[in-house]
């Protein structure tokens, strides 16, 4: 029996982790057109990030994050998945 | 000569090759002497006339241009022996380590495998070809990743002890700072001469150099070892003539002369076949001079000195630091059309105005184009000339010629010849827009636009209400003034930077400009219930405002007619304004939470009439968000805000002046009764402290979790003594008349606090250094007046006296010790927070909000998809919130919740 088995923990269920989802291609294109930017200009997130791994997102995907701002409004931001 | 417009597409950095240096040179510089007998510069010296024009009227022998147009030309010095460029020592070292000493190839294993037996490498190790492939793929797109690859290549290659290409054994290269290289051979350390280093670098093929971070087309590795030195044009190092006719040369010129002198001596020694030792000594000296020519602050070698002993200011020193080319001349420049002088207050000015001394107004000018509408005024300005205000200093004719009015004999004639199309640089006059600034410029409201008011005197005058944004006071502060010169700049300043447009700060959305000190005292005194004004008095205080209108019916009709202060204030409020809230004085025994308030500390404004409550800091104070003042400005506009401050606030001051407001010793003197009560208190608390000490000595003291017994005792004592001061303060507060002047100031928030009053009237309390009782000084005691290890309150800095009663010498010493710490703290804090601010601002300065609300860097990288998660401009928000529901309901319905 290995002395330390990695505790399996699903970060998505944690209350401090906001909702993440992979944008489907058509929607990603739409969002980028709306913002008028190239995907690389978005903030990056590494493919090795635990949440990205959970979502099975691949480098090049765009992740949509929905969270509640301190003012109580819903805020949507995006991350560009990169190798790493 | 035709001048074509050229647009810079890019800048290519690289090393200068010897060929290029010779190509751009107008000739070799050889002579160490600068002037011949009759004082003319020698050809072939560092002041060679071909290097540029120095004297006015001369023409450049190279390009034919006169002084000021000729940019100057480079010369060159042929170094007899190569020397290392100090700026590239690191690169040379890395390159030598990573390449073979024999064949010059990069020591990475080739893909097909090495033919050498001794060469060992691990399977996964990077191959030369692979490294080259990766570099090619990522260089353009990911230059930062390429940098990391290059670092990796350097590291792997440096580890190889045998060259995989020619099987030569490699030696360890050592560097002795700043610029001497050694090789660790079997026979010991061997010095590598610059000639050898250059030979090795020459052998590196272009492809390998690229993997080491060089771009061989623009910088070959061997160019980091100098064989030719460029001599910069004299325009870059001008000599100055002192009054005595003596010529003083620039530091760079001195340095170049040194280099030439040593270079010539070295050449002479070599030609005459001097011993190797002497040649190497001279060579080393040449190396030193060339190194200090580039940078005279290299660690490990003495800086080159001027004859007077002053270190020379060479190339690196010209660029580096606060006064260097970048921070001193490019990021920050000196400007024209600016003035600086002491500031002083003038409550009669509008907050939008700045008082400008007439002397200043006669020097600063605004260019005004002559039109048929302003021609008469500008003619008069020209006639008045530069010495009589309001005049003009210059006239610019339509053909661009500038006429200096100081030297015009007949200004009347010139004035008559003015026609539309002329530009007159006229004096500053009332109503001109100027920028006003006080350092340190920590936020945007440290610089605001004001309207000029030309006044006699020698100081800039400003309204007291605009002190908070500038953080100005009048103990000798100086401020700067700038005059915008173009219509666009003037319009922009007026529309965006005018003081009234900056009453609300973007920091928290509240008014940063508002009442302080006297304004608050005056407002309180005016609005307090007991204030009744006769018609004449009401006229007097309203006289300072622009109020035009009816006074209305007096609140009291018989036996005499009296107006209340609240009626006066109501005259200035909009007729549909509703507000409810507590005043600052609503605390302690005079606290109120509802409209039913006997202490007049709950403010009620309905339909623009102040029905109840006093105006104090909570209502009109500066830096008080969600106050009456805030909502008034937010709901009725900046201009109304300015109107209030220029009129209502002036009324407050006028009333304070009329009533009179001062402070007397009586205001902080407590009764004998209170004094004996305080004494009783002292006795009680001293007993408690003694109790703790007895318990401590017996070892029965209960320690506080996480603290030692000593720390616990200190904590208990500090707590007890703090309680003592607070109760003494309470006694004093109860004893003092709540309507005495000092107490009024503290309660309304005008100045001072209850603690200050306690210290004045009751007792100073514990003096601390670093949050602890004062305990250092003599051995185990602070002063020789105490017994060793005395832990009683008075021996550790507790002051029983008040400022009113006076301190005894020992108490005074403790108070000074505590006060000193405060001074040191402020000095340290300002410097530290100032530097932190500088770093923060430099890091964030290029981030901006795009038109669609996105926050992006100059490279277009997204920081936030929408600014602040809600796209709200804090300056136009309700104290940070998008809107304030309670306030909207209150405003419409007239009542909250």
PDB file of N, CA, C and O in Angstrom, chain B residues 10-71:
ATOM      1  N   UNK B  10      11.017  50.777 -38.263  1.00  0.00           N
ATOM      2  CA  UNK B  10      11.539  49.948 -37.186  1.00  0.00           C
ATOM      3  C   UNK B  10      12.940  50.378 -36.823  1.00  0.00           C
ATOM      4  O   UNK B  10      13.545  51.198 -37.512  1.00  0.00           O
ATOM      5  N   UNK B  11      13.427  49.844 -35.739  1.00  0.00           N
ATOM      6  CA  UNK B  11      14.792  50.136 -35.312  1.00  0.00           C
ATOM      7  C   UNK B  11      15.525  48.806 -35.199  1.00  0.00           C
ATOM      8  O   UNK B  11      15.012  47.851 -34.617  1.00  0.00           O
ATOM      9  N   UNK B  12      16.725  48.718 -35.807  1.00  0.00           N
ATOM     10  CA  UNK B  12      17.519  47.497 -35.717  1.00  0.00           C
ATOM     11  C   UNK B  12      18.704  47.763 -34.804  1.00  0.00           C
ATOM     12  O   UNK B  12      19.498  48.653 -35.054  1.00  0.00           O
ATOM     13  N   UNK B  13      18.785  47.025 -33.715  1.00  0.00           N
ATOM     14  CA  UNK B  13      19.943  47.150 -32.844  1.00  0.00           C
ATOM     15  C   UNK B  13      20.991  46.123 -33.247  1.00  0.00           C
ATOM     16  O   UNK B  13      20.658  45.033 -33.722  1.00  0.00           O
ATOM     17  N   UNK B  14      22.252  46.458 -33.085  1.00  0.00           N
ATOM     18  CA  UNK B  14      23.303  45.506 -33.413  1.00  0.00           C
ATOM     19  C   UNK B  14      24.643  46.058 -32.987  1.00  0.00           C
ATOM     20  O   UNK B  14      24.734  47.163 -32.454  1.00  0.00           O
ATOM     21  N   UNK B  15      25.690  45.266 -33.219  1.00  0.00           N
ATOM     22  CA  UNK B  15      27.042  45.736 -32.916  1.00  0.00           C
ATOM     23  C   UNK B  15      27.593  46.421 -34.146  1.00  0.00           C
ATOM     24  O   UNK B  15      27.275  46.035 -35.270  1.00  0.00           O
ATOM     25  N   UNK B  16      28.421  47.440 -33.928  1.00  0.00           N
ATOM     26  CA  UNK B  16      29.069  48.096 -35.060  1.00  0.00           C
ATOM     27  C   UNK B  16      30.264  47.251 -35.485  1.00  0.00           C
ATOM     28  O   UNK B  16      31.110  46.900 -34.661  1.00  0.00           O
ATOM     29  N   UNK B  17      30.329  46.923 -36.773  1.00  0.00           N
ATOM     30  CA  UNK B  17      31.491  46.175 -37.241  1.00  0.00           C
ATOM     31  C   UNK B  17      32.616  47.170 -37.519  1.00  0.00           C
ATOM     32  O   UNK B  17      32.363  48.344 -37.768  1.00  0.00           O
ATOM     33  N   UNK B  18      33.846  46.699 -37.441  1.00  0.00           N
ATOM     34  CA  UNK B  18      34.970  47.606 -37.719  1.00  0.00           C
ATOM     35  C   UNK B  18      34.816  48.269 -39.084  1.00  0.00           C
ATOM     36  O   UNK B  18      35.091  49.459 -39.233  1.00  0.00           O
ATOM     37  N   UNK B  19      34.348  47.509 -40.073  1.00  0.00           N
ATOM     38  CA  UNK B  19      34.183  48.074 -41.408  1.00  0.00           C
ATOM     39  C   UNK B  19      33.192  49.223 -41.398  1.00  0.00           C
ATOM     40  O   UNK B  19      33.407  50.263 -42.011  1.00  0.00           O
ATOM     41  N   UNK B  20      32.119  48.987 -40.666  1.00  0.00           N
ATOM     42  CA  UNK B  20      31.076  50.014 -40.619  1.00  0.00           C
ATOM     43  C   UNK B  20      31.597  51.267 -39.933  1.00  0.00           C
ATOM     44  O   UNK B  20      31.286  52.378 -40.334  1.00  0.00           O
ATOM     45  N   UNK B  21      32.380  51.062 -38.868  1.00  0.00           N
ATOM     46  CA  UNK B  21      32.931  52.220 -38.151  1.00  0.00           C
ATOM     47  C   UNK B  21      33.800  53.031 -39.098  1.00  0.00           C
ATOM     48  O   UNK B  21      33.709  54.248 -39.163  1.00  0.00           O
ATOM     49  N   UNK B  22      34.624  52.326 -39.881  1.00  0.00           N
ATOM     50  CA  UNK B  22      35.499  53.039 -40.825  1.00  0.00           C
ATOM     51  C   UNK B  22      34.678  53.719 -41.910  1.00  0.00           C
ATOM     52  O   UNK B  22      35.000  54.806 -42.366  1.00  0.00           O
ATOM     53  N   UNK B  23      33.594  53.042 -42.323  1.00  0.00           N
ATOM     54  CA  UNK B  23      32.770  53.581 -43.399  1.00  0.00           C
ATOM     55  C   UNK B  23      32.092  54.887 -42.974  1.00  0.00           C
ATOM     56  O   UNK B  23      31.990  55.817 -43.764  1.00  0.00           O
ATOM     57  N   UNK B  24      31.632  54.932 -41.739  1.00  0.00           N
ATOM     58  CA  UNK B  24      30.912  56.135 -41.326  1.00  0.00           C
ATOM     59  C   UNK B  24      31.853  57.223 -40.833  1.00  0.00           C
ATOM     60  O   UNK B  24      31.421  58.330 -40.535  1.00  0.00           O
ATOM     61  N   UNK B  25      33.153  56.910 -40.776  1.00  0.00           N
ATOM     62  CA  UNK B  25      34.113  57.870 -40.246  1.00  0.00           C
ATOM     63  C   UNK B  25      34.555  58.842 -41.333  1.00  0.00           C
ATOM     64  O   UNK B  25      34.668  58.493 -42.504  1.00  0.00           O
ATOM     65  N   UNK B  26      34.801  60.107 -40.912  1.00  0.00           N
ATOM     66  CA  UNK B  26      35.350  61.074 -41.862  1.00  0.00           C
ATOM     67  C   UNK B  26      36.864  61.030 -41.871  1.00  0.00           C
ATOM     68  O   UNK B  26      37.500  61.693 -42.689  1.00  0.00           O
ATOM     69  N   UNK B  27      37.480  60.263 -41.002  1.00  0.00           N
ATOM     70  CA  UNK B  27      38.924  60.150 -41.029  1.00  0.00           C
ATOM     71  C   UNK B  27      39.457  59.607 -39.732  1.00  0.00           C
ATOM     72  O   UNK B  27      38.798  59.677 -38.694  1.00  0.00           O
ATOM     73  N   UNK B  28      40.660  59.059 -39.799  1.00  0.00           N
ATOM     74  CA  UNK B  28      41.275  58.510 -38.602  1.00  0.00           C
ATOM     75  C   UNK B  28      41.728  59.651 -37.708  1.00  0.00           C
ATOM     76  O   UNK B  28      42.179  60.692 -38.181  1.00  0.00           O
ATOM     77  N   UNK B  29      41.561  59.463 -36.414  1.00  0.00           N
ATOM     78  CA  UNK B  29      42.011  60.463 -35.444  1.00  0.00           C
ATOM     79  C   UNK B  29      43.282  59.901 -34.812  1.00  0.00           C
ATOM     80  O   UNK B  29      43.277  58.795 -34.260  1.00  0.00           O
ATOM     81  N   UNK B  30      44.389  60.661 -34.929  1.00  0.00           N
ATOM     82  CA  UNK B  30      45.669  60.107 -34.475  1.00  0.00           C
ATOM     83  C   UNK B  30      46.381  60.985 -33.477  1.00  0.00           C
ATOM     84  O   UNK B  30      47.156  60.503 -32.659  1.00  0.00           O
ATOM     85  N   UNK B  31      46.120  62.319 -33.564  1.00  0.00           N
ATOM     86  CA  UNK B  31      46.940  63.223 -32.771  1.00  0.00           C
ATOM     87  C   UNK B  31      46.417  63.365 -31.347  1.00  0.00           C
ATOM     88  O   UNK B  31      45.256  63.673 -31.145  1.00  0.00           O
ATOM     89  N   UNK B  32      47.291  63.187 -30.346  1.00  0.00           N
ATOM     90  CA  UNK B  32      46.853  63.390 -28.969  1.00  0.00           C
ATOM     91  C   UNK B  32      46.761  64.869 -28.611  1.00  0.00           C
ATOM     92  O   UNK B  32      46.118  65.228 -27.637  1.00  0.00           O
ATOM     93  N   UNK B  33      47.442  65.724 -29.408  1.00  0.00           N
ATOM     94  CA  UNK B  33      47.340  67.157 -29.115  1.00  0.00           C
ATOM     95  C   UNK B  33      46.108  67.707 -29.799  1.00  0.00           C
ATOM     96  O   UNK B  33      45.740  67.272 -30.891  1.00  0.00           O
ATOM     97  N   UNK B  34      45.481  68.690 -29.119  1.00  0.00           N
ATOM     98  CA  UNK B  34      44.209  69.175 -29.632  1.00  0.00           C
ATOM     99  C   UNK B  34      44.379  70.487 -30.382  1.00  0.00           C
ATOM    100  O   UNK B  34      43.860  70.654 -31.492  1.00  0.00           O
ATOM    101  N   UNK B  35      45.126  71.421 -29.769  1.00  0.00           N
ATOM    102  CA  UNK B  35      45.317  72.717 -30.420  1.00  0.00           C
ATOM    103  C   UNK B  35      46.781  72.881 -30.783  1.00  0.00           C
ATOM    104  O   UNK B  35      47.671  72.371 -30.106  1.00  0.00           O
ATOM    105  N   UNK B  36      47.053  73.623 -31.882  1.00  0.00           N
ATOM    106  CA  UNK B  36      48.453  73.973 -32.145  1.00  0.00           C
ATOM    107  C   UNK B  36      48.756  75.308 -31.468  1.00  0.00           C
ATOM    108  O   UNK B  36      47.935  75.831 -30.728  1.00  0.00           O
ATOM    109  N   UNK B  37      49.977  75.892 -31.792  1.00  0.00           N
ATOM    110  CA  UNK B  37      50.430  77.056 -31.015  1.00  0.00           C
ATOM    111  C   UNK B  37      49.432  78.204 -31.060  1.00  0.00           C
ATOM    112  O   UNK B  37      49.213  78.888 -30.066  1.00  0.00           O
ATOM    113  N   UNK B  38      48.845  78.465 -32.232  1.00  0.00           N
ATOM    114  CA  UNK B  38      47.968  79.633 -32.309  1.00  0.00           C
ATOM    115  C   UNK B  38      46.523  79.320 -31.887  1.00  0.00           C
ATOM    116  O   UNK B  38      45.635  80.132 -32.088  1.00  0.00           O
ATOM    117  N   UNK B  39      46.322  78.178 -31.309  1.00  0.00           N
ATOM    118  CA  UNK B  39      45.022  77.905 -30.697  1.00  0.00           C
ATOM    119  C   UNK B  39      43.955  77.356 -31.617  1.00  0.00           C
ATOM    120  O   UNK B  39      42.796  77.294 -31.249  1.00  0.00           O
ATOM    121  N   UNK B  40      44.344  76.962 -32.845  1.00  0.00           N
ATOM    122  CA  UNK B  40      43.332  76.369 -33.719  1.00  0.00           C
ATOM    123  C   UNK B  40      43.380  74.843 -33.590  1.00  0.00           C
ATOM    124  O   UNK B  40      44.462  74.275 -33.398  1.00  0.00           O
ATOM    125  N   UNK B  41      42.230  74.212 -33.682  1.00  0.00           N
ATOM    126  CA  UNK B  41      42.200  72.754 -33.550  1.00  0.00           C
ATOM    127  C   UNK B  41      43.012  72.071 -34.656  1.00  0.00           C
ATOM    128  O   UNK B  41      42.976  72.486 -35.811  1.00  0.00           O
ATOM    129  N   UNK B  42      43.758  71.034 -34.287  1.00  0.00           N
ATOM    130  CA  UNK B  42      44.606  70.317 -35.233  1.00  0.00           C
ATOM    131  C   UNK B  42      43.763  69.323 -36.017  1.00  0.00           C
ATOM    132  O   UNK B  42      42.881  68.662 -35.455  1.00  0.00           O
ATOM    133  N   UNK B  43      44.039  69.234 -37.306  1.00  0.00           N
ATOM    134  CA  UNK B  43      43.392  68.180 -38.097  1.00  0.00           C
ATOM    135  C   UNK B  43      43.907  66.830 -37.643  1.00  0.00           C
ATOM    136  O   UNK B  43      45.091  66.667 -37.357  1.00  0.00           O
ATOM    137  N   UNK B  44      43.025  65.874 -37.536  1.00  0.00           N
ATOM    138  CA  UNK B  44      43.454  64.558 -37.076  1.00  0.00           C
ATOM    139  C   UNK B  44      43.477  64.463 -35.566  1.00  0.00           C
ATOM    140  O   UNK B  44      43.903  63.476 -35.004  1.00  0.00           O
ATOM    141  N   UNK B  45      42.996  65.516 -34.879  1.00  0.00           N
ATOM    142  CA  UNK B  45      42.847  65.431 -33.429  1.00  0.00           C
ATOM    143  C   UNK B  45      41.366  65.209 -33.112  1.00  0.00           C
ATOM    144  O   UNK B  45      40.529  65.189 -34.011  1.00  0.00           O
ATOM    145  N   UNK B  46      41.055  65.074 -31.818  1.00  0.00           N
ATOM    146  CA  UNK B  46      39.670  64.813 -31.446  1.00  0.00           C
ATOM    147  C   UNK B  46      38.770  66.018 -31.683  1.00  0.00           C
ATOM    148  O   UNK B  46      37.557  65.909 -31.588  1.00  0.00           O
ATOM    149  N   UNK B  47      39.393  67.192 -31.968  1.00  0.00           N
ATOM    150  CA  UNK B  47      38.568  68.361 -32.289  1.00  0.00           C
ATOM    151  C   UNK B  47      38.665  68.697 -33.782  1.00  0.00           C
ATOM    152  O   UNK B  47      38.413  69.827 -34.189  1.00  0.00           O
ATOM    153  N   UNK B  48      39.069  67.721 -34.585  1.00  0.00           N
ATOM    154  CA  UNK B  48      39.172  67.872 -36.036  1.00  0.00           C
ATOM    155  C   UNK B  48      37.949  68.599 -36.594  1.00  0.00           C
ATOM    156  O   UNK B  48      36.820  68.235 -36.273  1.00  0.00           O
ATOM    157  N   UNK B  49      38.171  69.660 -37.396  1.00  0.00           N
ATOM    158  CA  UNK B  49      37.018  70.411 -37.914  1.00  0.00           C
ATOM    159  C   UNK B  49      36.038  69.552 -38.714  1.00  0.00           C
ATOM    160  O   UNK B  49      34.856  69.901 -38.810  1.00  0.00           O
ATOM    161  N   UNK B  50      36.502  68.441 -39.239  1.00  0.00           N
ATOM    162  CA  UNK B  50      35.593  67.593 -40.023  1.00  0.00           C
ATOM    163  C   UNK B  50      34.538  66.920 -39.143  1.00  0.00           C
ATOM    164  O   UNK B  50      33.537  66.418 -39.631  1.00  0.00           O
ATOM    165  N   UNK B  51      34.774  66.887 -37.834  1.00  0.00           N
ATOM    166  CA  UNK B  51      33.835  66.199 -36.947  1.00  0.00           C
ATOM    167  C   UNK B  51      32.562  67.010 -36.696  1.00  0.00           C
ATOM    168  O   UNK B  51      31.605  66.510 -36.121  1.00  0.00           O
ATOM    169  N   UNK B  52      32.571  68.260 -37.110  1.00  0.00           N
ATOM    170  CA  UNK B  52      31.354  69.051 -36.919  1.00  0.00           C
ATOM    171  C   UNK B  52      31.680  70.511 -36.692  1.00  0.00           C
ATOM    172  O   UNK B  52      32.818  70.874 -36.424  1.00  0.00           O
ATOM    173  N   UNK B  53      30.671  71.346 -36.834  1.00  0.00           N
ATOM    174  CA  UNK B  53      30.862  72.785 -36.688  1.00  0.00           C
ATOM    175  C   UNK B  53      30.681  73.147 -35.216  1.00  0.00           C
ATOM    176  O   UNK B  53      29.702  72.753 -34.595  1.00  0.00           O
ATOM    177  N   UNK B  54      31.636  73.913 -34.679  1.00  0.00           N
ATOM    178  CA  UNK B  54      31.463  74.334 -33.287  1.00  0.00           C
ATOM    179  C   UNK B  54      31.221  75.814 -33.168  1.00  0.00           C
ATOM    180  O   UNK B  54      30.570  76.248 -32.236  1.00  0.00           O
ATOM    181  N   UNK B  55      31.822  76.593 -34.098  1.00  0.00           N
ATOM    182  CA  UNK B  55      31.661  78.027 -33.938  1.00  0.00           C
ATOM    183  C   UNK B  55      30.587  78.560 -34.865  1.00  0.00           C
ATOM    184  O   UNK B  55      30.473  78.131 -36.007  1.00  0.00           O
ATOM    185  N   UNK B  56      29.770  79.500 -34.362  1.00  0.00           N
ATOM    186  CA  UNK B  56      28.720  80.036 -35.224  1.00  0.00           C
ATOM    187  C   UNK B  56      29.322  80.756 -36.430  1.00  0.00           C
ATOM    188  O   UNK B  56      30.367  81.376 -36.319  1.00  0.00           O
ATOM    189  N   UNK B  57      28.681  80.622 -37.577  1.00  0.00           N
ATOM    190  CA  UNK B  57      29.168  81.292 -38.781  1.00  0.00           C
ATOM    191  C   UNK B  57      30.029  80.403 -39.647  1.00  0.00           C
ATOM    192  O   UNK B  57      30.200  80.657 -40.832  1.00  0.00           O
ATOM    193  N   UNK B  58      30.587  79.332 -39.040  1.00  0.00           N
ATOM    194  CA  UNK B  58      31.416  78.423 -39.831  1.00  0.00           C
ATOM    195  C   UNK B  58      30.561  77.509 -40.672  1.00  0.00           C
ATOM    196  O   UNK B  58      29.387  77.283 -40.368  1.00  0.00           O
ATOM    197  N   UNK B  59      31.182  76.958 -41.735  1.00  0.00           N
ATOM    198  CA  UNK B  59      30.471  75.948 -42.518  1.00  0.00           C
ATOM    199  C   UNK B  59      31.207  74.636 -42.379  1.00  0.00           C
ATOM    200  O   UNK B  59      32.429  74.589 -42.326  1.00  0.00           O
ATOM    201  N   UNK B  60      30.430  73.559 -42.321  1.00  0.00           N
ATOM    202  CA  UNK B  60      31.039  72.254 -42.135  1.00  0.00           C
ATOM    203  C   UNK B  60      31.807  71.850 -43.385  1.00  0.00           C
ATOM    204  O   UNK B  60      31.259  71.902 -44.482  1.00  0.00           O
ATOM    205  N   UNK B  61      33.090  71.477 -43.248  1.00  0.00           N
ATOM    206  CA  UNK B  61      33.868  71.067 -44.427  1.00  0.00           C
ATOM    207  C   UNK B  61      33.352  69.763 -45.043  1.00  0.00           C
ATOM    208  O   UNK B  61      33.672  69.446 -46.190  1.00  0.00           O
ATOM    209  N   UNK B  62      32.556  69.005 -44.313  1.00  0.00           N
ATOM    210  CA  UNK B  62      32.090  67.712 -44.838  1.00  0.00           C
ATOM    211  C   UNK B  62      30.742  67.865 -45.534  1.00  0.00           C
ATOM    212  O   UNK B  62      30.577  67.513 -46.688  1.00  0.00           O
ATOM    213  N   UNK B  63      29.751  68.429 -44.812  1.00  0.00           N
ATOM    214  CA  UNK B  63      28.420  68.478 -45.387  1.00  0.00           C
ATOM    215  C   UNK B  63      28.018  69.880 -45.831  1.00  0.00           C
ATOM    216  O   UNK B  63      26.974  70.058 -46.455  1.00  0.00           O
ATOM    217  N   UNK B  64      28.831  70.894 -45.514  1.00  0.00           N
ATOM    218  CA  UNK B  64      28.554  72.233 -45.998  1.00  0.00           C
ATOM    219  C   UNK B  64      27.489  72.985 -45.230  1.00  0.00           C
ATOM    220  O   UNK B  64      27.140  74.104 -45.579  1.00  0.00           O
ATOM    221  N   UNK B  65      26.962  72.384 -44.204  1.00  0.00           N
ATOM    222  CA  UNK B  65      25.909  73.039 -43.433  1.00  0.00           C
ATOM    223  C   UNK B  65      26.506  73.947 -42.365  1.00  0.00           C
ATOM    224  O   UNK B  65      27.595  73.683 -41.858  1.00  0.00           O
ATOM    225  N   UNK B  66      25.769  75.019 -41.993  1.00  0.00           N
ATOM    226  CA  UNK B  66      26.232  75.856 -40.883  1.00  0.00           C
ATOM    227  C   UNK B  66      25.951  75.192 -39.541  1.00  0.00           C
ATOM    228  O   UNK B  66      25.285  74.158 -39.469  1.00  0.00           O
ATOM    229  N   UNK B  67      26.444  75.853 -38.478  1.00  0.00           N
ATOM    230  CA  UNK B  67      26.230  75.300 -37.150  1.00  0.00           C
ATOM    231  C   UNK B  67      24.732  75.175 -36.847  1.00  0.00           C
ATOM    232  O   UNK B  67      23.943  76.003 -37.256  1.00  0.00           O
ATOM    233  N   UNK B  68      24.375  74.168 -36.154  1.00  0.00           N
ATOM    234  CA  UNK B  68      22.966  73.958 -35.813  1.00  0.00           C
ATOM    235  C   UNK B  68      22.279  73.071 -36.811  1.00  0.00           C
ATOM    236  O   UNK B  68      21.341  72.361 -36.468  1.00  0.00           O
ATOM    237  N   UNK B  69      22.736  73.109 -38.062  1.00  0.00           N
ATOM    238  CA  UNK B  69      22.127  72.239 -39.074  1.00  0.00           C
ATOM    239  C   UNK B  69      22.976  70.996 -39.263  1.00  0.00           C
ATOM    240  O   UNK B  69      22.462  69.886 -39.351  1.00  0.00           O
ATOM    241  N   UNK B  70      24.293  71.197 -39.272  1.00  0.00           N
ATOM    242  CA  UNK B  70      25.208  70.056 -39.413  1.00  0.00           C
ATOM    243  C   UNK B  70      25.100  69.183 -38.172  1.00  0.00           C
ATOM    244  O   UNK B  70      25.254  69.656 -37.052  1.00  0.00           O
ATOM    245  N   UNK B  71      24.772  67.931 -38.368  1.00  0.00           N
ATOM    246  CA  UNK B  71      24.581  67.069 -37.204  1.00  0.00           C
ATOM    247  C   UNK B  71      25.887  66.605 -36.569  1.00  0.00           C
ATOM    248  O   UNK B  71      25.871  66.012 -35.499  1.00  0.00           O
TER     249      UNK B  71
END
